[in-house]
Amino acid sequence: HDELGFNAFHPPELVEAAARLGRPEAAAVALEGLGARARACETGWAIGMDLRSRALVADGPEAETLYLQAIDCLSHTRLRVYVARTRLVYGEWLRRERRQTEAREQLRDAYETLSEMGATAFARRAARELQATGEHPRKRGAHLLDTLTAQELNIAQHAASGATSKEIAATLFLSPRTVDAHLRSIFRKTGVTSRRQLRDLPLTSASREIRRDHTVG
């Protein structure tokens, strides 16, 4: 049903998916609905996403102008994830245009923001694009969770919930000394210095990602 609510977020996703799949007809249909909504509500997010979506199906100088206008418009909203995602697609466009230095700037900003927010899939996409420009992105923030083993992630979740080493050991059938060794490894890999700081990491999302990877594998 074409109603307000979460459905308002669908058209921009459809435009990006259609553009990446080389299906301009599908992109045009979604873009028409998105443009109508943007003109009706005139919010910064709607206008910014309309500009971003039009950039995805445009070429040359027109595409760049639309990307820059979209970033500027979205930067005045509180939805930082869409600014980062727009920098990501703009960076991808710049790389295809062989403007590597400019692409790195956009992709680096997108990677760091998306990593900090725990948007793992988009952060990985930005990392791949950065690597294609010849730059190796620094792992930081939530993206460092990728370095944890399944056991370490499990222990981190228990520790973040407030469980002591003895309690974790009893639950996982380990010795407290082994739990403490895992915690030291977790702290080293993620850069946190206390159990309290573990609560700020998106451990649940990382756990789902690991389960998904095992299922796919």
CSV table of N, CA and C in Angstrom, one decimal, residues 74-138:
chain,number,residue,atom,x,y,z
A,74,LEU,N,21.0,17.1,2.8
A,74,LEU,CA,20.9,16.1,3.8
A,74,LEU,C,21.7,16.4,5.0
A,75,SER,N,22.8,17.2,4.8
A,75,SER,CA,23.6,17.6,5.9
A,75,SER,C,22.9,18.5,6.9
A,76,HIS,N,21.8,19.1,6.5
A,76,HIS,CA,21.1,19.9,7.4
A,76,HIS,C,20.0,19.2,8.1
A,77,THR,N,19.9,17.9,7.9
A,77,THR,CA,19.0,17.0,8.7
A,77,THR,C,19.7,16.3,9.8
A,78,ARG,N,18.9,15.6,10.6
A,78,ARG,CA,19.5,14.8,11.7
A,78,ARG,C,19.8,13.4,11.3
A,79,LEU,N,19.5,13.0,10.0
A,79,LEU,CA,19.7,11.6,9.6
A,79,LEU,C,21.0,11.4,8.9
A,80,ARG,N,22.1,11.3,9.8
A,80,ARG,CA,23.4,11.2,9.3
A,80,ARG,C,23.7,10.0,8.4
A,81,VAL,N,23.0,9.0,8.6
A,81,VAL,CA,23.2,7.8,7.8
A,81,VAL,C,23.0,8.0,6.4
A,82,TYR,N,22.0,8.9,6.0
A,82,TYR,CA,21.8,9.2,4.6
A,82,TYR,C,22.8,10.1,4.0
A,83,VAL,N,23.4,10.9,4.8
A,83,VAL,CA,24.6,11.7,4.3
A,83,VAL,C,25.7,10.8,4.0
A,84,ALA,N,26.0,9.8,4.9
A,84,ALA,CA,27.1,8.9,4.7
A,84,ALA,C,26.8,8.0,3.4
A,85,ARG,N,25.6,7.6,3.3
A,85,ARG,CA,25.2,6.7,2.1
A,85,ARG,C,25.3,7.5,0.8
A,86,THR,N,25.0,8.8,0.9
A,86,THR,CA,25.1,9.6,-0.3
A,86,THR,C,26.5,9.8,-0.7
A,87,ARG,N,27.4,10.0,0.4
A,87,ARG,CA,28.8,10.2,0.1
A,87,ARG,C,29.4,8.8,-0.5
A,88,LEU,N,28.8,7.7,-0.1
A,88,LEU,CA,29.2,6.4,-0.6
A,88,LEU,C,28.9,6.3,-2.1
A,89,VAL,N,27.7,6.6,-2.5
A,89,VAL,CA,27.4,6.5,-3.9
A,89,VAL,C,28.1,7.5,-4.8
A,90,TYR,N,28.3,8.7,-4.2
A,90,TYR,CA,29.0,9.8,-4.9
A,90,TYR,C,30.5,9.3,-5.1
A,91,GLY,N,31.0,8.7,-4.0
A,91,GLY,CA,32.4,8.2,-4.1
A,91,GLY,C,32.5,7.1,-5.2
A,92,GLU,N,31.5,6.3,-5.2
A,92,GLU,CA,31.5,5.2,-6.2
A,92,GLU,C,31.5,5.8,-7.6
A,93,TRP,N,30.7,6.9,-7.8
A,93,TRP,CA,30.6,7.5,-9.1
A,93,TRP,C,31.9,8.2,-9.4
A,94,LEU,N,32.5,8.9,-8.5
A,94,LEU,CA,33.8,9.5,-8.7
A,94,LEU,C,34.9,8.5,-9.1
A,95,ARG,N,34.9,7.3,-8.5
A,95,ARG,CA,35.9,6.3,-8.8
A,95,ARG,C,35.7,5.8,-10.3
A,96,ARG,N,34.4,5.7,-10.7
A,96,ARG,CA,34.1,5.2,-12.0
A,96,ARG,C,34.6,6.3,-13.0
A,97,GLU,N,34.6,7.6,-12.6
A,97,GLU,CA,35.0,8.7,-13.4
A,97,GLU,C,36.6,8.8,-13.4
A,98,ARG,N,37.2,7.9,-12.7
A,98,ARG,CA,38.7,7.9,-12.5
A,98,ARG,C,39.2,9.1,-11.8
A,99,ARG,N,38.4,9.6,-10.9
A,99,ARG,CA,38.8,10.8,-10.0
A,99,ARG,C,39.1,10.2,-8.6
A,100,GLN,N,40.3,9.5,-8.6
A,100,GLN,CA,40.6,8.7,-7.4
A,100,GLN,C,40.7,9.5,-6.1
A,101,THR,N,41.4,10.6,-6.2
A,101,THR,CA,41.7,11.4,-5.0
A,101,THR,C,40.4,11.9,-4.4
A,102,GLU,N,39.5,12.5,-5.3
A,102,GLU,CA,38.2,13.0,-4.8
A,102,GLU,C,37.3,11.8,-4.3
A,103,ALA,N,37.4,10.7,-4.9
A,103,ALA,CA,36.7,9.5,-4.5
A,103,ALA,C,37.1,9.1,-3.1
A,104,ARG,N,38.4,9.1,-2.9
A,104,ARG,CA,38.9,8.6,-1.5
A,104,ARG,C,38.3,9.5,-0.4
A,105,GLU,N,38.2,10.8,-0.7
A,105,GLU,CA,37.7,11.7,0.3
A,105,GLU,C,36.3,11.4,0.7
A,106,GLN,N,35.5,11.2,-0.3
A,106,GLN,CA,34.1,10.8,0.0
A,106,GLN,C,33.9,9.5,0.6
A,107,LEU,N,34.6,8.5,0.1
A,107,LEU,CA,34.5,7.1,0.6
A,107,LEU,C,35.1,7.0,2.0
A,108,ARG,N,36.2,7.7,2.3
A,108,ARG,CA,36.7,7.7,3.6
A,108,ARG,C,35.8,8.2,4.7
A,109,ASP,N,35.1,9.3,4.3
A,109,ASP,CA,34.1,9.9,5.2
A,109,ASP,C,33.0,8.9,5.4
A,110,ALA,N,32.5,8.3,4.3
A,110,ALA,CA,31.4,7.4,4.4
A,110,ALA,C,31.7,6.2,5.2
A,111,TYR,N,32.9,5.7,5.0
A,111,TYR,CA,33.4,4.5,5.7
A,111,TYR,C,33.4,4.7,7.2
A,112,GLU,N,34.1,5.8,7.6
A,112,GLU,CA,34.2,6.1,9.0
A,112,GLU,C,32.9,6.3,9.7
A,113,THR,N,32.0,7.1,9.1
A,113,THR,CA,30.7,7.3,9.7
A,113,THR,C,29.9,6.1,9.8
A,114,LEU,N,29.8,5.3,8.7
A,114,LEU,CA,29.0,4.1,8.7
A,114,LEU,C,29.6,3.1,9.7
A,115,SER,N,30.9,3.0,9.8
A,115,SER,CA,31.5,2.1,10.8
A,115,SER,C,31.1,2.5,12.2
A,116,GLU,N,31.2,3.7,12.5
A,116,GLU,CA,30.9,4.2,13.9
A,116,GLU,C,29.4,4.0,14.2
A,117,MET,N,28.5,4.0,13.2
A,117,MET,CA,27.1,3.8,13.4
A,117,MET,C,26.7,2.3,13.5
A,118,GLY,N,27.6,1.4,13.1
A,118,GLY,CA,27.3,0.0,13.1
A,118,GLY,C,26.6,-0.4,11.9
A,119,ALA,N,26.6,0.4,10.8
A,119,ALA,CA,26.0,0.0,9.5
A,119,ALA,C,27.0,-0.8,8.8
A,120,THR,N,27.2,-2.1,9.2
A,120,THR,CA,28.3,-2.9,8.8
A,120,THR,C,28.3,-3.2,7.3
A,121,ALA,N,27.2,-3.5,6.7
A,121,ALA,CA,27.1,-3.9,5.3
A,121,ALA,C,27.6,-2.7,4.4
A,122,PHE,N,27.1,-1.5,4.7
A,122,PHE,CA,27.4,-0.3,4.0
A,122,PHE,C,28.9,0.1,4.2
A,123,ALA,N,29.4,-0.1,5.5
A,123,ALA,CA,30.8,0.2,5.8
A,123,ALA,C,31.7,-0.7,5.0
A,124,ARG,N,31.3,-2.0,4.8
A,124,ARG,CA,32.1,-2.9,4.1
A,124,ARG,C,32.1,-2.5,2.6
A,125,ARG,N,31.0,-2.1,2.1
A,125,ARG,CA,30.9,-1.6,0.7
A,125,ARG,C,31.9,-0.4,0.5
A,126,ALA,N,31.8,0.5,1.4
A,126,ALA,CA,32.7,1.7,1.3
A,126,ALA,C,34.2,1.2,1.4
A,127,ALA,N,34.5,0.3,2.3
A,127,ALA,CA,35.9,-0.2,2.4
A,127,ALA,C,36.3,-0.9,1.1
A,128,ARG,N,35.5,-1.6,0.5
A,128,ARG,CA,35.9,-2.2,-0.8
A,128,ARG,C,36.2,-1.2,-1.9
A,129,GLU,N,35.3,-0.1,-1.9
A,129,GLU,CA,35.6,0.9,-2.8
A,129,GLU,C,36.9,1.7,-2.5
A,130,LEU,N,37.1,1.9,-1.3
A,130,LEU,CA,38.4,2.6,-0.9
A,130,LEU,C,39.6,1.7,-1.3
A,131,GLN,N,39.5,0.5,-1.1
A,131,GLN,CA,40.6,-0.4,-1.5
A,131,GLN,C,40.8,-0.4,-3.0
A,132,ALA,N,39.7,-0.2,-3.7
A,132,ALA,CA,39.8,-0.2,-5.2
A,132,ALA,C,40.5,1.1,-5.6
A,133,THR,N,40.5,2.1,-4.8
A,133,THR,CA,41.2,3.4,-5.1
A,133,THR,C,42.7,3.3,-4.7
A,134,GLY,N,43.1,2.2,-4.0
A,134,GLY,CA,44.5,2.1,-3.6
A,134,GLY,C,44.7,2.4,-2.1
A,135,GLU,N,43.6,2.7,-1.4
A,135,GLU,CA,43.7,3.1,0.0
A,135,GLU,C,43.2,1.9,0.9
A,136,HIS,N,43.9,1.6,1.9
A,136,HIS,CA,43.5,0.6,2.9
A,136,HIS,C,42.8,1.3,4.1
A,137,PRO,N,41.5,1.1,4.2
A,137,PRO,CA,40.8,1.8,5.3
A,137,PRO,C,41.2,1.3,6.7
A,138,ARG,N,41.3,2.2,7.6
A,138,ARG,CA,41.6,1.9,9.0
A,138,ARG,C,40.4,1.3,9.6
